[in-house]
Tab-separated table of C-alpha atoms and ligand atoms in Angstrom:
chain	number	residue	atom	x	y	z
A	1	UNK	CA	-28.904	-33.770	-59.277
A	2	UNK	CA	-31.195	-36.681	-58.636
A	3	UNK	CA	-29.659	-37.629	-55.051
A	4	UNK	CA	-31.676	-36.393	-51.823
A	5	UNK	CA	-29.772	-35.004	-48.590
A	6	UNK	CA	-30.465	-35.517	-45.397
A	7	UNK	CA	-29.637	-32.394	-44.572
A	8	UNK	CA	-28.924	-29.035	-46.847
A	9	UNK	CA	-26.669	-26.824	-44.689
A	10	UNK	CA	-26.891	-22.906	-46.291
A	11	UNK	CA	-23.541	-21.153	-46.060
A	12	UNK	CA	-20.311	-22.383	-45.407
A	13	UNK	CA	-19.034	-20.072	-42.718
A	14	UNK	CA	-17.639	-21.088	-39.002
A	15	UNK	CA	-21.524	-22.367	-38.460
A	16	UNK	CA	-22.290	-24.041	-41.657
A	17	UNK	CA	-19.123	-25.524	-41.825
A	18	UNK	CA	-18.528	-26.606	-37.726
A	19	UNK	CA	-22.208	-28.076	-37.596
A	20	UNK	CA	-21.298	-30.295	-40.839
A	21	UNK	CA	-18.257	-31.429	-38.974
A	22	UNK	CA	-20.472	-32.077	-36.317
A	23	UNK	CA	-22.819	-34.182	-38.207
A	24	UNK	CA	-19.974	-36.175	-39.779
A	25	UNK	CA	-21.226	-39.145	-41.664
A	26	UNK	CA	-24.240	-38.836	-39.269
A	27	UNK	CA	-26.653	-37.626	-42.054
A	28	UNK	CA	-25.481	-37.511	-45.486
A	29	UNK	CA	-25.034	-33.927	-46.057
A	30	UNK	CA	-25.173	-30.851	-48.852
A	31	UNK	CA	-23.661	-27.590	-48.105
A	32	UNK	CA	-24.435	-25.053	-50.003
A	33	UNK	CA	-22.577	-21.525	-50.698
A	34	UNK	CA	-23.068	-18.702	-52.311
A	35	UNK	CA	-19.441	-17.244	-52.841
A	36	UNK	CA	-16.219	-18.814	-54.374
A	37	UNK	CA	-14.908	-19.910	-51.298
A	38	UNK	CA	-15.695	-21.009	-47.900
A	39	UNK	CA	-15.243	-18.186	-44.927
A	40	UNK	CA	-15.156	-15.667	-47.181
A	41	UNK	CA	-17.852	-13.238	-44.861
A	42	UNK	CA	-17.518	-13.082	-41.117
A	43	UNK	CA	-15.287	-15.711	-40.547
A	44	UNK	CA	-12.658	-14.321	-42.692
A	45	UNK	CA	-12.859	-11.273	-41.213
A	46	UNK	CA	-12.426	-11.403	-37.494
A	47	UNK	CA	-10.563	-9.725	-34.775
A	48	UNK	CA	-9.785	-13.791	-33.985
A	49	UNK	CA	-9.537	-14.088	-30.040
A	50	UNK	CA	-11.743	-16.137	-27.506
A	51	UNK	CA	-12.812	-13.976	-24.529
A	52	UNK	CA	-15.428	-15.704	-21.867
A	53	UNK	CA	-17.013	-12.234	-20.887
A	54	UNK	CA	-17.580	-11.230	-25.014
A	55	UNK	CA	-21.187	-11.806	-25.613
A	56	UNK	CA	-22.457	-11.622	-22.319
A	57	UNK	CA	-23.696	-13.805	-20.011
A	58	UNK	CA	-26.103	-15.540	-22.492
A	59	UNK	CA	-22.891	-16.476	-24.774
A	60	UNK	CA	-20.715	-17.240	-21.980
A	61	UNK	CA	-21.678	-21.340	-21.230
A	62	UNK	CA	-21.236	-21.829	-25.445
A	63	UNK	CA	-17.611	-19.963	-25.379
A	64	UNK	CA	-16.884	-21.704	-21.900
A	65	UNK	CA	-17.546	-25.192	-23.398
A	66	UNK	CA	-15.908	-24.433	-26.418
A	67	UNK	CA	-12.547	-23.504	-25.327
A	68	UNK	CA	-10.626	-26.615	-23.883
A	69	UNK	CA	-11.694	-28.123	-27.386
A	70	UNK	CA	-10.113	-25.289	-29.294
A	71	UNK	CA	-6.945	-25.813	-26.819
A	72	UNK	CA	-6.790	-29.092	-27.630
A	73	UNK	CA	-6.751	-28.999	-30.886
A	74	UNK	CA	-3.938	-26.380	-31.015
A	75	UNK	CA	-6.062	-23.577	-31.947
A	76	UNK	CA	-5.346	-21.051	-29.496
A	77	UNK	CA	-2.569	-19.398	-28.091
A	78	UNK	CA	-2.530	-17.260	-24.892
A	79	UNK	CA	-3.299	-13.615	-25.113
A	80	UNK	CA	-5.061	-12.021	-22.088
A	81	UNK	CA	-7.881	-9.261	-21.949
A	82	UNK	CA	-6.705	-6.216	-19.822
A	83	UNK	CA	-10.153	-4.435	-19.201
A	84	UNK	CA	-9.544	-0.379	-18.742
A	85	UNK	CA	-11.298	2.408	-17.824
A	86	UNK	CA	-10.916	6.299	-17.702
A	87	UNK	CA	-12.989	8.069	-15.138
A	88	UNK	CA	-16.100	7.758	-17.538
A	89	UNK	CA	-16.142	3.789	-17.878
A	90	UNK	CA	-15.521	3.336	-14.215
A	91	UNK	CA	-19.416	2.380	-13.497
A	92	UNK	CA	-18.621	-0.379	-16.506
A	93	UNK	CA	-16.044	-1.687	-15.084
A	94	UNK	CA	-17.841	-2.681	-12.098
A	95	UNK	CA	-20.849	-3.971	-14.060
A	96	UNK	CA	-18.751	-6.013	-16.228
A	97	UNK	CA	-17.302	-7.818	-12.918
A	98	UNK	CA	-21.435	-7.715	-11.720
A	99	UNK	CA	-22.274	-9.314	-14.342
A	100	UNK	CA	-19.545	-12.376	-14.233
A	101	UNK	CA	-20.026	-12.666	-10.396
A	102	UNK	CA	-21.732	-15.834	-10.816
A	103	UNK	CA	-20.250	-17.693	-12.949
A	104	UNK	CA	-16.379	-19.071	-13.677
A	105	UNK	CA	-15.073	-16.206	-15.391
A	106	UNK	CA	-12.041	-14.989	-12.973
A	107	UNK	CA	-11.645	-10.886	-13.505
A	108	UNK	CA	-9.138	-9.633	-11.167
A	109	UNK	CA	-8.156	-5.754	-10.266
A	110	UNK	CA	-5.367	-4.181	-12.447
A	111	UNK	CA	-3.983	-0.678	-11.880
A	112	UNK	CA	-1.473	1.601	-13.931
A	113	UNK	CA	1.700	-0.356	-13.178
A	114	UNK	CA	0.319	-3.700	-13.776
A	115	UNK	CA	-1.249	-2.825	-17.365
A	116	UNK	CA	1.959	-0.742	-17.761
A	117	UNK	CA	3.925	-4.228	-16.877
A	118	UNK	CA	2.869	-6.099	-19.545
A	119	UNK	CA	3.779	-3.376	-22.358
A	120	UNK	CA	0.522	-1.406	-22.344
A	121	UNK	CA	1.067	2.544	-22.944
A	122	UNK	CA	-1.764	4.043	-22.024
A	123	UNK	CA	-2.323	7.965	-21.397
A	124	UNK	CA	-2.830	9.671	-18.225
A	125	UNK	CA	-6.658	8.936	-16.330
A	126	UNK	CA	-6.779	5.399	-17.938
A	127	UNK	CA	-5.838	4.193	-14.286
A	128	UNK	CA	-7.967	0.918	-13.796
A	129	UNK	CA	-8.644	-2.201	-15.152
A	130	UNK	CA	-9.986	-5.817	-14.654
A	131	UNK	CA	-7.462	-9.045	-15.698
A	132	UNK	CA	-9.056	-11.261	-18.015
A	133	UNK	CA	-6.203	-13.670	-18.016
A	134	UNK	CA	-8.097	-16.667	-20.021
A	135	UNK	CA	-8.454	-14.683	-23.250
A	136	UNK	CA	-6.485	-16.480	-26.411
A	137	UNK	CA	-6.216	-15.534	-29.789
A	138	UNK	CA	-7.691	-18.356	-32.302
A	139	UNK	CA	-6.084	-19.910	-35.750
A	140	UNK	CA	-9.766	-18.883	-37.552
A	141	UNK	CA	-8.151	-19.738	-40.690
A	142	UNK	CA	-6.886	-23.252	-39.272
A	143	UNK	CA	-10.114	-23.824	-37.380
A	144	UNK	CA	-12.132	-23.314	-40.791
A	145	UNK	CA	-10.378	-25.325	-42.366
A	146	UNK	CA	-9.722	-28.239	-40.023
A	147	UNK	CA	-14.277	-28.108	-39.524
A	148	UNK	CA	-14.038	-28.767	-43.438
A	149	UNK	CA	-11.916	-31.396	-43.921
A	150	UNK	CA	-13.370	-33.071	-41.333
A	151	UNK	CA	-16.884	-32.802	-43.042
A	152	UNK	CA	-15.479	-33.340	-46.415
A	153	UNK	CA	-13.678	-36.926	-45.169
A	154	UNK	CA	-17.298	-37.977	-43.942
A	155	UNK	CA	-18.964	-37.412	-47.260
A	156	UNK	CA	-20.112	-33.720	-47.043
A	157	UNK	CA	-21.096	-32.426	-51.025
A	158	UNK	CA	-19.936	-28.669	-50.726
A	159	UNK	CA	-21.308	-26.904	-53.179
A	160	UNK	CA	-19.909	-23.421	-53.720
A	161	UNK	CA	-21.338	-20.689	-56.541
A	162	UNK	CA	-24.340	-21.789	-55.117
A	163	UNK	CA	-26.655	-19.207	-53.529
A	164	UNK	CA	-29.887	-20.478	-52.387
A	165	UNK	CA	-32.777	-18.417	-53.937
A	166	UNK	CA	-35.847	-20.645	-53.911
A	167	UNK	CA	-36.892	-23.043	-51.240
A	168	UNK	CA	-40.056	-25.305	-51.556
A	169	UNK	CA	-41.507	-27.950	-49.462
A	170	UNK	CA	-43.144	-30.618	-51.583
A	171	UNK	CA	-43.905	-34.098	-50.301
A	172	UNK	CA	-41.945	-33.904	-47.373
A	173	UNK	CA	-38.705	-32.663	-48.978
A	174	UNK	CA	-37.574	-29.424	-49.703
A	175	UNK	CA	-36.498	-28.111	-52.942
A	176	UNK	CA	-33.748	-25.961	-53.067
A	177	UNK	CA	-33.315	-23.769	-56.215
A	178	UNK	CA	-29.504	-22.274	-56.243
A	179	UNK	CA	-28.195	-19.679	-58.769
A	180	UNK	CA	-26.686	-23.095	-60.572
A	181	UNK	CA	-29.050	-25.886	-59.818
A	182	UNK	CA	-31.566	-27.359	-57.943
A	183	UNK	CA	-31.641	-29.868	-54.632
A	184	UNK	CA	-33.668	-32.004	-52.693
A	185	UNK	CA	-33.158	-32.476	-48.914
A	186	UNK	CA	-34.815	-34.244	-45.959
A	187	UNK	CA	-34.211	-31.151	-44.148
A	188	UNK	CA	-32.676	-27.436	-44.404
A	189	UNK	CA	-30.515	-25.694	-42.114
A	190	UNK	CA	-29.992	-21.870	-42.215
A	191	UNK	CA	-26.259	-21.218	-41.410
A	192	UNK	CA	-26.511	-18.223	-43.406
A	193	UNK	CA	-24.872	-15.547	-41.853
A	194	UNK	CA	-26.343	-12.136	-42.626
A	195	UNK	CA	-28.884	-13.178	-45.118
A	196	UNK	CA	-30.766	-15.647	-42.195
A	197	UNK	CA	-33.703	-13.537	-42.595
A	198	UNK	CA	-33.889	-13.541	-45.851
A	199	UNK	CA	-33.172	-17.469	-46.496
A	200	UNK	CA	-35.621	-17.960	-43.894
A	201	UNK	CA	-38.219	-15.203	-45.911
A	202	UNK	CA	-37.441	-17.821	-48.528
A	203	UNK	CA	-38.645	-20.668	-46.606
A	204	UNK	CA	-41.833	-19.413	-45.216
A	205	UNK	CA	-40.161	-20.138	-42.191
A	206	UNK	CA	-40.520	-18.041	-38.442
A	207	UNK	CA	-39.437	-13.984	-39.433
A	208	UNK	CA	-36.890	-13.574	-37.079
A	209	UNK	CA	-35.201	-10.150	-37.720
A	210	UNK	CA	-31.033	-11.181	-37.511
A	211	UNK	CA	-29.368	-7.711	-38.147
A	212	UNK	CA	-26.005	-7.165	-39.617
A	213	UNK	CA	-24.052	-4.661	-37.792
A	214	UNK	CA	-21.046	-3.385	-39.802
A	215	UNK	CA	-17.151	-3.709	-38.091
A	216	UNK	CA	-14.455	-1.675	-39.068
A	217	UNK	CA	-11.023	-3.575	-37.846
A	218	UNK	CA	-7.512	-1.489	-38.718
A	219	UNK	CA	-3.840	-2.307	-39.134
A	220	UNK	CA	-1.376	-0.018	-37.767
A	221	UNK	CA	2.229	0.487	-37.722
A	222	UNK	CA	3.171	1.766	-34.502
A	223	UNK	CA	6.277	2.901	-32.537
A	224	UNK	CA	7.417	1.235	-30.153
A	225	UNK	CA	6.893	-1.982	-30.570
A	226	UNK	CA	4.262	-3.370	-28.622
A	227	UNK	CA	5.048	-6.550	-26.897
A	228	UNK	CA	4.189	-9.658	-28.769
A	229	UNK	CA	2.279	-10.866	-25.276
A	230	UNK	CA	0.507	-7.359	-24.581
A	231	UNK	CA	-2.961	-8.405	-23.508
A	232	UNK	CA	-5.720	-6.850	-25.602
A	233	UNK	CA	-6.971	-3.701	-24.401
A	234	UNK	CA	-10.839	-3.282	-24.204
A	235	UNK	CA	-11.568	-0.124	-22.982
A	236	UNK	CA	-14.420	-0.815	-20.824
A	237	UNK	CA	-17.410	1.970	-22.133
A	238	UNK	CA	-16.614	-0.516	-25.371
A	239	UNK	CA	-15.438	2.593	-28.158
A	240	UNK	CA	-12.289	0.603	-28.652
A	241	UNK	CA	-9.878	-2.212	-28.829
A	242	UNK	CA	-6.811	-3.252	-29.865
A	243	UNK	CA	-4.324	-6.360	-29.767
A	244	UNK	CA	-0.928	-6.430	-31.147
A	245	UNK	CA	-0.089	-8.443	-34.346
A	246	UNK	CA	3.201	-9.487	-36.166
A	247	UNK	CA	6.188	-6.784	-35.598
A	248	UNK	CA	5.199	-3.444	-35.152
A	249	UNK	CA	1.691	-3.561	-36.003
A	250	UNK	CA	-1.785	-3.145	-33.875
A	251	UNK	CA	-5.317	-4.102	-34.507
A	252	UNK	CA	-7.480	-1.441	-33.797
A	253	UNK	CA	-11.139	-1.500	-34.045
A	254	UNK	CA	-13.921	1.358	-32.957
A	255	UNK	CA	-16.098	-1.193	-31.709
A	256	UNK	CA	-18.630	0.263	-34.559
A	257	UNK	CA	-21.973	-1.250	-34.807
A	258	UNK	CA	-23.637	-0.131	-37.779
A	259	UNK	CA	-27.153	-1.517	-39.096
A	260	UNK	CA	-27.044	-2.228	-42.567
A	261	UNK	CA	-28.505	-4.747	-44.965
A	262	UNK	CA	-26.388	-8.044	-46.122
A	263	UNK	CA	-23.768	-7.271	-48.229
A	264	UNK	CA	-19.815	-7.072	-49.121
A	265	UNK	CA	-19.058	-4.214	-46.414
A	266	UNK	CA	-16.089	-2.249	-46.937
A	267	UNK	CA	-14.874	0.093	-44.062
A	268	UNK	CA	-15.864	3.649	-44.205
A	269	UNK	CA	-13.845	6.628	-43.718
A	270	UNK	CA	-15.654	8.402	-40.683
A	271	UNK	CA	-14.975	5.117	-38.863
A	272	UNK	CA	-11.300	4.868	-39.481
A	273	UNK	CA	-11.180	8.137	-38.310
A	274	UNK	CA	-12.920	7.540	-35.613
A	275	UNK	CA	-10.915	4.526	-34.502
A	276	UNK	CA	-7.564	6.244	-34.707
A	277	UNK	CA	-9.010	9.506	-32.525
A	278	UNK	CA	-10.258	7.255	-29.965
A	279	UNK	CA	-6.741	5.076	-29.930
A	280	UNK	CA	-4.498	8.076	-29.800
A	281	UNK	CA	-6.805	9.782	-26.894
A	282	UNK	CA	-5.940	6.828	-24.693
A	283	UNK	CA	-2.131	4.712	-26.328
A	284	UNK	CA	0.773	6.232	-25.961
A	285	UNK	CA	2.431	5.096	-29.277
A	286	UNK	CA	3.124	6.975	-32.376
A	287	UNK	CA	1.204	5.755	-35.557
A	288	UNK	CA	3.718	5.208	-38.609
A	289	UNK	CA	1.040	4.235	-40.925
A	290	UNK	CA	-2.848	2.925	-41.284
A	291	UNK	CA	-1.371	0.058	-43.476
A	292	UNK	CA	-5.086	-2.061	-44.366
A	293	UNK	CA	-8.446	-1.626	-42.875
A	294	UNK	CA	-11.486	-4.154	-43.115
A	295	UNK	CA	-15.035	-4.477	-42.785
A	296	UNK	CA	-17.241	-7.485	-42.005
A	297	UNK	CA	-21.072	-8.090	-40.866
A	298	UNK	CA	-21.787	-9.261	-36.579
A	299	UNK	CA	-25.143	-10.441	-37.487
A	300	UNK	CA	-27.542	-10.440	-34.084
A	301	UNK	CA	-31.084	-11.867	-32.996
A	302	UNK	CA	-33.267	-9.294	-31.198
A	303	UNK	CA	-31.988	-10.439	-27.831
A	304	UNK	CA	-28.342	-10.744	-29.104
A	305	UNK	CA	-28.146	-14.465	-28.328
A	306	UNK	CA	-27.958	-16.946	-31.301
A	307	UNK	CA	-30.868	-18.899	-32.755
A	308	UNK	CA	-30.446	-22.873	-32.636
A	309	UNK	CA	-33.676	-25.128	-33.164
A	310	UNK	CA	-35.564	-25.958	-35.408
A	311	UNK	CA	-38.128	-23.596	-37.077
A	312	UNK	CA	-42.210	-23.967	-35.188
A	313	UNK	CA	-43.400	-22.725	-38.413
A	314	UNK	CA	-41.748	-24.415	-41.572
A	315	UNK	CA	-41.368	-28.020	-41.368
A	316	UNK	CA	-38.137	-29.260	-41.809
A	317	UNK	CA	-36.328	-25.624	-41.868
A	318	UNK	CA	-33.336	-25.607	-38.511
A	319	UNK	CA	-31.928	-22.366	-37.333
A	320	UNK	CA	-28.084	-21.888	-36.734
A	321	UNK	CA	-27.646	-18.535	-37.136
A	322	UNK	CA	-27.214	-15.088	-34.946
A	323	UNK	CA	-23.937	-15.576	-33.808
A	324	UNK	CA	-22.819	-11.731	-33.842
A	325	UNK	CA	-19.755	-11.134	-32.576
A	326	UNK	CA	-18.941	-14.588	-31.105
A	327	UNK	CA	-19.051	-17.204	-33.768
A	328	UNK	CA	-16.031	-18.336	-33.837
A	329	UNK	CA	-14.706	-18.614	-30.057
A	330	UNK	CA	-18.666	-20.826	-29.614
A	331	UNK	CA	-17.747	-22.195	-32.671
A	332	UNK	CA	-17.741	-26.192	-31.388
A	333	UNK	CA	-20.098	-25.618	-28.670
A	334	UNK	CA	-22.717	-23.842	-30.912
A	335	UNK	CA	-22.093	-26.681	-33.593
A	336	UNK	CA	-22.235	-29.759	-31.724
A	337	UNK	CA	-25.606	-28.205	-29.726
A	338	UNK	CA	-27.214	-27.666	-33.907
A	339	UNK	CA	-25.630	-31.394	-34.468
A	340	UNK	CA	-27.562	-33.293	-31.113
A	341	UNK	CA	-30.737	-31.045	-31.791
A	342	UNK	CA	-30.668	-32.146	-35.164
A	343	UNK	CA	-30.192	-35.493	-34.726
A	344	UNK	CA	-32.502	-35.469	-31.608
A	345	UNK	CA	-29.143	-36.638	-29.256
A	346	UNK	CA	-28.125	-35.896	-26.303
A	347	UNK	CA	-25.599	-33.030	-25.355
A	348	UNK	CA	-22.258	-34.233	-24.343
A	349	UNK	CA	-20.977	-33.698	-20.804
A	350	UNK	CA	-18.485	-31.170	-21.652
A	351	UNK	CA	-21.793	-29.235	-22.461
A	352	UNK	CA	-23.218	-29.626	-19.052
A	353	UNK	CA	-23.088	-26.155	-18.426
A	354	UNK	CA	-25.440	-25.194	-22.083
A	355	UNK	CA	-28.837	-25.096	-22.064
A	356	UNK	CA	-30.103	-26.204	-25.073
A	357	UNK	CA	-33.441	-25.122	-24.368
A	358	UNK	CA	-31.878	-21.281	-23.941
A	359	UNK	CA	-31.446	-20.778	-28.119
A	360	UNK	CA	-34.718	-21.744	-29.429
A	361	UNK	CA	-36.001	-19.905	-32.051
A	362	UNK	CA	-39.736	-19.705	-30.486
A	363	UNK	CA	-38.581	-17.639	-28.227
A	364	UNK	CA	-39.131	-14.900	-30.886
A	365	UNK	CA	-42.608	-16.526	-31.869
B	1	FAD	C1	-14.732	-7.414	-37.573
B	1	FAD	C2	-15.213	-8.656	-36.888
B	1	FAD	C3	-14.531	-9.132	-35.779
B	1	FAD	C4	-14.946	-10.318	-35.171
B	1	FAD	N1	-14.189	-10.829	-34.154
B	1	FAD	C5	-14.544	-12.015	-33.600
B	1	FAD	C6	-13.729	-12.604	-32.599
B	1	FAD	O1	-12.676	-12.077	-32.235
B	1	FAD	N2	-14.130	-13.799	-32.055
B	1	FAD	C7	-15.303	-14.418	-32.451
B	1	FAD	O2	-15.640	-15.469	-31.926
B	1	FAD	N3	-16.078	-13.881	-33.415
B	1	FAD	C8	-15.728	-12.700	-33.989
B	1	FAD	N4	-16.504	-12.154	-34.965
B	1	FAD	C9	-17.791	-12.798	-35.286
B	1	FAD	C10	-17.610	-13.997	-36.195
B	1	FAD	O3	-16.766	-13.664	-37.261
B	1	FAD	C11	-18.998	-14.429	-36.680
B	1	FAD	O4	-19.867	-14.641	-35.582
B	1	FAD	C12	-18.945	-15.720	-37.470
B	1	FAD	O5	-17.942	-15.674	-38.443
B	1	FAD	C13	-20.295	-15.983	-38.116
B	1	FAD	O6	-20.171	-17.151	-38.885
B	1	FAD	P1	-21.297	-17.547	-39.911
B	1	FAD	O7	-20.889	-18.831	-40.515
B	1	FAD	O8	-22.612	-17.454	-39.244
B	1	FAD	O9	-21.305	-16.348	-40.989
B	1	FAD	P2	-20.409	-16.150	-42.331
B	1	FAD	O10	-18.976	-16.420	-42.100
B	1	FAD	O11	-20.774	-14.804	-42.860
B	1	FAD	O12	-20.966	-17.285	-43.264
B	1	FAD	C14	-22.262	-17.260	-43.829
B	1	FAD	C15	-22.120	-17.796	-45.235
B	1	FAD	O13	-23.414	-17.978	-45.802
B	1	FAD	C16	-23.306	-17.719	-47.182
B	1	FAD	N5	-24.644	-17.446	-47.690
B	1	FAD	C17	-25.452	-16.406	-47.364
B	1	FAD	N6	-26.622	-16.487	-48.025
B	1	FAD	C18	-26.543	-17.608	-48.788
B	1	FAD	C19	-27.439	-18.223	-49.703
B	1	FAD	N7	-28.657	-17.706	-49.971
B	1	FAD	N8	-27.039	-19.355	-50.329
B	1	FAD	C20	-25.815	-19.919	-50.076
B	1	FAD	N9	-24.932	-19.355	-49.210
B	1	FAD	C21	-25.292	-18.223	-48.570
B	1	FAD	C22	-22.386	-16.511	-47.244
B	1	FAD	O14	-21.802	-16.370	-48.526
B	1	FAD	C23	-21.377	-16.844	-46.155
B	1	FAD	O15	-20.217	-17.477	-46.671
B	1	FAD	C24	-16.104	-10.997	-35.629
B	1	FAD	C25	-16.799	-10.512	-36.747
B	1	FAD	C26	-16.350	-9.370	-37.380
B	1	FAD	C27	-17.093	-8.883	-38.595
């Protein structure tokens, strides 16, 4: 192909695909993907809510910003954290409301009957909780697919059956060598989920270590039914949650983080087992059946906050990468933060509250 970007975005996930969105017909635009399909890692494989405390306090000013756009655009719809602890997570509990104390998250006290109220059957010594009332669930397949139209209608070239496995800067441009072809770009952006580090080993670019952590989610069939407006329950020590879905059915998860290298995860047994121990120490429903179980990669930075900027050692080479476990509820904050650095703008004033100095990659330098 003898055209030359502006700007070669690599994968086509929630942050490849929001920042081209972003960019619009800004900066005429490549993006590049290795699989068959857009969203077919992370994105299409999450637990899909928006929680301001998930993350931590470093996330919390991307997801804050990011939800009244996702409301807008009729991507959420209301779902509630309750918080709970057994005698053992009690000292979380309070830290999680320390560590909020600050800011505008609002975490109120819940006991027995008011988790009880809502449809939650917990066992005996899960007493206390905090209210996370602001928690939604997100359309993740919607939101996908609304970023790429949108970047599609301005001109974006996706490209997919395309994994990047050579980049070269000659004369000012980068060459991009895919699996099919070979690009030229102005500039290269590394939306590439897991394999960051290893499209930005290709680039010569900083060596920031992103790490995959596996995530085993589970569908059950439960009796009773649980409320179709139960709040998800987060236990607080973190070892589980669960939300409920269509009918009778429950996502579970184990809250597993496992360090592995980029790949097609499947779930494991050990942590399905695992997941269901922990849920039946602390629901009170029956499990009729484990009827599918999933796996996908939360790929982290060293200091668990993502990596937006653009690279201090390889001209030309922007990180957007590092979103872990939150990509998708900082989804348009996180995007239109890569968009203004990229195109040296301004952050809008719905961002006031980001700091875009806060993601830079030298902080790992
Ligand atoms: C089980 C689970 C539950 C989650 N729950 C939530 C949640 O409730 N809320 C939330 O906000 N977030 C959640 N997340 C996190 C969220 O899914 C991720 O943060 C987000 O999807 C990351 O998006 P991404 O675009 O960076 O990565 P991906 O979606 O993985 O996209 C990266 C893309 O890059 C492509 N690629 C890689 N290397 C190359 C290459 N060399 N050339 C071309 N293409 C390449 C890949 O094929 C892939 O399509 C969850 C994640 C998991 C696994």
């Amino acid at each position: 192909m003898s055209e030359i970007f502006d700007i070669a975005i690599i994968g086509s996930g929630i942050a490849g695909a929001g920042l081209a969105a972003m960019l619009g017909d800004k900066a005429n635009i490549l993006l590049l993907e290795a699989e068959s399909a857009p969203g077919y890692h992370a994105t299409g494989r999450s637990a899909a809510f928006w929680s301001e405390t998930y993350g931590g306090p470093a996330v919390q000013p991307l997801t804050s910003a990011t939800g009244p756009k996702l409301k807008a655009g009729g991507f959420l719809s209301p779902r509630g954290i309750a918080h709970v602890a057994d005698k053992d997570g009690l000292e979380a509990l309070k830290q999680l409301q320390d560590n909020f104390a600050d800011t505008s998250v609002v975490l109120t006290p819940l006991d027995r009957k008011d988790i009880e109220a809502t449809g939650g059957r917990l066992k005996e010594g899960w007493d206390l909780g905090l209210k996370e009332g602001s928690c939604e669930d997100i359309d993740v397949g919607a939101l996908h697919a609304h970023f790429l139209s949108i970047a599609q209608k301005s001109g974006t070239h996706l490209k997919t059956y395309n994994r990047v496995t050579g980049l070269k800067r000659l004369d000012g441009y980068w060459q991009i060598k895919t699996t099919r072809d070979e690009f030229k770009a102005k500039r290269v952006v590394n939306a590439a989920g897991a394999w960051a580090s290893e499209v930005a080993a290709l680039a010569g670019a900083l060596p920031i270590v992103i790490t995959p952590y596996r995530r085993t989610m589970i569908q059950l069939q439960v009796s009773p039914t649980p409320p179709a407006e139960m709040p998800l329950i987060m236990d607080a020590l973190t070892r589980f949650y669960f939300k409920p879905e269509d009918g009778n059915r429950i996502w579970l998860t184990p809250h597993d983080e496992h360090a592995q290298a980029p790949a097609d995860v499947a779930p494991e047994e050990i942590d399905i087992a695992l997941a269901i121990d922990r849920f039946s120490k602390a629901a009170d429903w029956k499990i009729e059946k484990v009827e599918r179980c999933w796996a996908g990669l939360r790929s982290f930075s060293p200091d668990r906050a993502p990596v937006y900027g653009a690279d201090p050692l390889a001209e030309g080479f922007f990180w957007c990468a590092g979103q872990g476990g939150f990509g998708i509820q900082t989804s348009v904050a996180g995007s239109m933060l890569a968009a203004c650095l990229l195109l040296g703008e301004e952050l809008p004033d719905w961002m006031a509250e980001v700091d875009p100095t806060r993601y830079r990659p030298d902080r790992f330098r």
